[in-house]
Each structure stands twice: as structure tokens, then as C-alpha cells.
Amino acid sequence: MTHSIPRSPLFVGACAAIALAMAHAGPTLLGVSAPQLVADLALLVTLAALACIFWAITETRSWISATALGLTFGLIYYGITCYWLGESVVADPSTYSLQALATEFGALLLLFPWWGAAAAMTRLSSRVLHCSPRSLPSALLVALWFSVADVLMSDLLYGIPLAPISRVLLDSSAQPLFAVGGIHGAAMALFLIAAVVMRVARHPRLPWWTTALTSSALAVPAVLLASLHEPTPITFTRSSESGSVYLAQTAPPLAFLDTAPDPLERTMQRLVEQIEAGSRSGADLIVLPENAVPVDLSTDRDARKRLANALSGSARGVLAGYTRIEMDQDYTPHLHNTAAVVSRNAALQDQYIKAHLVPFGEFVPNWLAALGLRPVVGPASGIEAGPSLQVTQRSSFPNFAILICYEGIASGAVSRETDGAEWLLNISSEGLFGRTLGSRLLLDYVRLRSAETGLPTLRAVSTGYTAIIDHRGAVVQYLAPGERSGLLTGIPNAAPTLFREIGYTPLYIIWAGLLTLAIASSTLPTLRTKGHRRSLPAATRETLL
């Protein structure tokens, strides 16, 4: 008994891309943490959708057709999962306009072409190795190139880790894969499983039930990994040797809705009230979100004194986000997205300048700036980056790394530049994304940092979701969007993972292994006799591969 596969790659792949996007974003509609059953179902949908996309790409006869399909599927996937990016340029983010649509498409130009590149490399390398679309080497190559594209886009080239495929593993039975291979290693596992499923499903001599059997067999390692994973009990360090933190959610009004006579003064007053509330709660450190302070604290001593005077009780400082402005000899402003601690005596301590900026949001590459392209935020020259992430050492607290906004979703940077940190502090401002799923999805992307490193994350966001995230990536407590309040917490314990120790080095080794295996598999059915090459019949070749 055999089964037939629909012969419309564009239709099948487009439907699969829609399903893939819905599996990525759908669970967020069910709460901060999706039920495990829902997450597992989303995972199965993801594997099936990827298998269909891979089939559509490998079914094409030319690399040009494959590239066009890859671009189309990528545009569909990122267009759905990243629609909220368009809100960042709309005055009223509760509405969606043609301007927002144009901005979203411009942002997607940084994302979906990578799928086209992966599809092109799949067909080109298959042609070089003389692999048929139905062969095992072709399946291995499509998994390899999609993994390479995933890492280049999200980390190594310009680093835009939005809508990672592996996000679907959150809250599922296979979530421990993050602790082993990080988000890109987990994505490689998904790509490889989907490619093998595709290979089995399209075999002309195998019945339909072998696809389900293969899928189940490939899921066994993930299930075993989840069952063998021994979670570390969640404890909170709250003693005289380690301080507590108050995470403030300032919930500022939209600029065009703020009718206060003096918006600057009103903002400062709200911050003072938040600091006073944190001090009354018994916190040792009050944390304000990214750019919460509307003045440059490095030069405005009066503002620092005002924040310091609001401290009382055991509170010893306010960690606040602000924009630092430096003027050069030509009076050209140089902006830095900065966080620092204001002490009880109004001194500025532990200053950190954001090192990983949002491409095209906070800066534009020089070659594009020469063409007149401007960043979305700040002056035409953009915001300037600091040297790297840094680990902050502060009395009464375990060492921690400050992640400003976008840095909280940068897997590669966090894994490489936070040695010595025992917890992560993420401050962010996400009011630009309005009522879309943007803020909710970003919370999940930040959760991935804890799931892959084993470090807890404390998160203070201006509009929501302010949250306490444990070392497994689970949300312990959070504040809903729009709520002006705060969370008091100790420092959750850390449980460093295998990925925390070795990073993405194994993934690069797997890439080399897959390429070697693809080359070896493509030459397997060729026999050499008496100095010349004789190929096996196509039917025999198909059976072997």
C-alpha cells in the first residue's frame, strides 16, 4: 500500500508556512505559559510543517525555483510572526496603518531572504553532489542549510533573533533540548527530524504509517531527555548576605495621550513614587526599565539627587535606564542606551552601555547610511554601542549581567559574554508594540535565555511583561501589561547547563558531520570497476537512499 503526495509545492509549502507561524504564535494566546499538551501539539505541527516546506523546496528542479519558494515561505512565516514590528513607527500603536505595513515589510527584508538563501544552497549543493530530490543526502542538506541560515541571521552576521523556530519547544516535553544545544542547537534538531520525516514520507515503497512510526521514533530521544532531566528546586536567596530586588513597571502613558502640563516633571514624579514603593517593600535595589529616566543621569546631578532622596529603609540604590549624551568638539551628539545605579549619596555606579544594538532600529550599517537610510530611533548617525556585555559585581548580590531590551533575546551574545554571571537582569521598554503579541512573544524569547543557560532572569519592562523567570525558563510571577506596580523578589538559584559550558561549538561540529555524511551518502551508490564508474539503477539508488 502506498500513498501519494500532492504535486503542488507552492500550495503545500505556503499552507505549511502558515501552520508553522500559527504554531509559533498560537500558544501565546493561552497565557504566559502554555499547557504542556498544547505545547506538544504545537511542536508536532511544527515538525509536520517543516517537513512539508522541505519537501516543496527539494521537489523543485532548479535553484531559482527553490529560491523563489524559500522567499515566499519565509515571507509568510515572518509576516505572521513579526507583524507587530510595524507598530513601532505608528503614533498610536493601538491602530494598524499602511505606514505600519510598509515598516513591517522593510523589517522583513532582513529576515525572509535567508530562507531563500537556504533553499538556493540546498538545490545548488544537491546538484554539485548529484543528489536526487528523494535522496537522503538531499534531506540532510536542507536541514544543514536552514540551520546555517538560522545562525547567521540570528547571531553571527547581524543578529536579529526574532521568531526563532525553536521557540515552539517552550513548555513542551522537549524543552530540555535548550539546556543541551541552545536555541540554535534545538532548531537544528527540529530541522533534522523534519528532514528525515520528509525523506520517509516521500519514499515510494513505504506505506503511510511509516511516517507516523518514524516521527514517533525520532521523538523518543527528546522524551527520554525530558524524563531524565532532574529539575533543580526553585529557591530564592533572601538573607542578610544577598539582597532583594524590586522590579518596577512604570506603565507610562503614550506620548500623545500625556496631557500633563509638564510631562517631564510628571514622569519624574512617577519614578519617585515607584522608588518609594520599592523602598517600603524592603528591597535593597530598585530597578527601573530601559530609558525610564527622561534625562541624562551622567550630567544631571539634580535628577540623581531626586531619585536618591526617594530611597529609604534598606534600599541602597536605583538601577535605572536612560540615554547618555556626549558632545564632541563639533557639537555632534553621540547617544548611548545606558543603565547605571544611583546610590544613596546620588553617585552614579556600575554604568553599562548597551553593546548589542537593534539593526536598523538603533543603528544602520555605514554602507546603507551612505544611501540615506536612517535608523528608527535617535539621530541620523544612530545610537552608539558599548564594547560588550559586562558582568556587574555588587555587594549583597551574586554577580549579574545587565541586558538592555534587545540584548535579552540575543542567544549568542549572552552565551559568549556573560561568564561569571549568576543571574540576568533585563530592562526593556516595549510600549512601541502597542496591544499586539509583540511584548508577549518577547517575553518568551527572553525566557529562552534562562532555559538554555540555566540562569534566572529578572525583567523590568515599562509597559509589561515585568517578570521573574527561573533557571528553567518558567515564569514564576509577572505583571500584566498596563499595570503600574512592581515585583519584590530575591535572586532565584542558578543551575548552569551543558550549553552554558560549551556554547554552540557542538552545533558547528554537527554541521561538518552532516556535510560529510551528505557527501558520503551521495557517493555510496556508485561502484568503481576496472578504472571506470558505473552507477546503480535509479530504482536501486532510491531504495538505498
PDB file of C-alpha atoms in Angstrom, residues 32-33 234-238 244-249 423-426 443 446-447 450 455-461 465-479 486-493:
ATOM      1  CA  VAL A  32       2.180  33.336  29.875  1.00  0.00           C
ATOM      2  CA  SER A  33       2.975  29.607  29.979  1.00  0.00           C
ATOM      3  CA  ILE A 234      13.377  26.743  42.861  1.00  0.00           C
ATOM      4  CA  THR A 235      14.761  28.646  45.819  1.00  0.00           C
ATOM      5  CA  PHE A 236      15.071  32.355  46.395  1.00  0.00           C
ATOM      6  CA  THR A 237      18.092  33.863  48.065  1.00  0.00           C
ATOM      7  CA  ARG A 238      16.668  36.225  50.674  1.00  0.00           C
ATOM      8  CA  SER A 244      16.244  41.625  47.294  1.00  0.00           C
ATOM      9  CA  VAL A 245      15.165  43.392  44.130  1.00  0.00           C
ATOM     10  CA  TYR A 246      12.083  45.461  43.326  1.00  0.00           C
ATOM     11  CA  LEU A 247      11.228  45.323  39.617  1.00  0.00           C
ATOM     12  CA  ALA A 248       9.237  48.432  38.730  1.00  0.00           C
ATOM     13  CA  GLN A 249       6.741  48.524  35.887  1.00  0.00           C
ATOM     14  CA  TRP A 423      21.676  35.765  37.052  1.00  0.00           C
ATOM     15  CA  LEU A 424      20.474  38.077  34.307  1.00  0.00           C
ATOM     16  CA  LEU A 425      18.741  41.437  34.638  1.00  0.00           C
ATOM     17  CA  ASN A 426      16.755  42.514  31.592  1.00  0.00           C
ATOM     18  CA  LEU A 443       8.804  37.560  26.983  1.00  0.00           C
ATOM     19  CA  VAL A 446      13.785  36.205  26.978  1.00  0.00           C
ATOM     20  CA  ARG A 447      12.639  33.016  28.713  1.00  0.00           C
ATOM     21  CA  SER A 450      17.172  31.120  31.104  1.00  0.00           C
ATOM     22  CA  LEU A 455      20.472  31.367  34.825  1.00  0.00           C
ATOM     23  CA  PRO A 456      17.364  33.039  36.271  1.00  0.00           C
ATOM     24  CA  THR A 457      16.240  36.300  34.702  1.00  0.00           C
ATOM     25  CA  LEU A 458      14.640  39.263  36.435  1.00  0.00           C
ATOM     26  CA  ARG A 459      12.857  41.519  33.979  1.00  0.00           C
ATOM     27  CA  ALA A 460      11.646  45.121  34.396  1.00  0.00           C
ATOM     28  CA  VAL A 461       9.600  46.417  31.445  1.00  0.00           C
ATOM     29  CA  TYR A 465       5.537  41.979  30.944  1.00  0.00           C
ATOM     30  CA  THR A 466       7.699  42.590  34.032  1.00  0.00           C
ATOM     31  CA  ALA A 467       8.543  39.084  35.247  1.00  0.00           C
ATOM     32  CA  ILE A 468      10.538  36.744  37.449  1.00  0.00           C
ATOM     33  CA  ILE A 469      11.880  33.845  35.357  1.00  0.00           C
ATOM     34  CA  ASP A 470      13.534  30.842  36.977  1.00  0.00           C
ATOM     35  CA  HIS A 471      16.553  28.927  35.701  1.00  0.00           C
ATOM     36  CA  ARG A 472      14.326  26.592  33.655  1.00  0.00           C
ATOM     37  CA  GLY A 473      12.683  29.425  31.763  1.00  0.00           C
ATOM     38  CA  ALA A 474       9.397  29.219  33.680  1.00  0.00           C
ATOM     39  CA  VAL A 475       7.615  32.439  34.627  1.00  0.00           C
ATOM     40  CA  VAL A 476       7.280  32.476  38.408  1.00  0.00           C
ATOM     41  CA  GLN A 477       5.450  35.794  38.615  1.00  0.00           C
ATOM     42  CA  TYR A 478       4.623  38.639  36.230  1.00  0.00           C
ATOM     43  CA  LEU A 479       2.753  41.907  35.859  1.00  0.00           C
ATOM     44  CA  GLY A 486       6.288  46.231  40.953  1.00  0.00           C
ATOM     45  CA  LEU A 487       7.531  42.777  41.931  1.00  0.00           C
ATOM     46  CA  LEU A 488       9.664  42.125  45.015  1.00  0.00           C
ATOM     47  CA  THR A 489      11.933  39.117  44.762  1.00  0.00           C
ATOM     48  CA  GLY A 490      15.129  37.553  45.944  1.00  0.00           C
ATOM     49  CA  ILE A 491      17.588  36.109  43.452  1.00  0.00           C
ATOM     50  CA  PRO A 492      16.415  32.669  42.219  1.00  0.00           C
ATOM     51  CA  ASN A 493      19.061  29.977  42.250  1.00  0.00           C
TER      52      ASN A 493
END
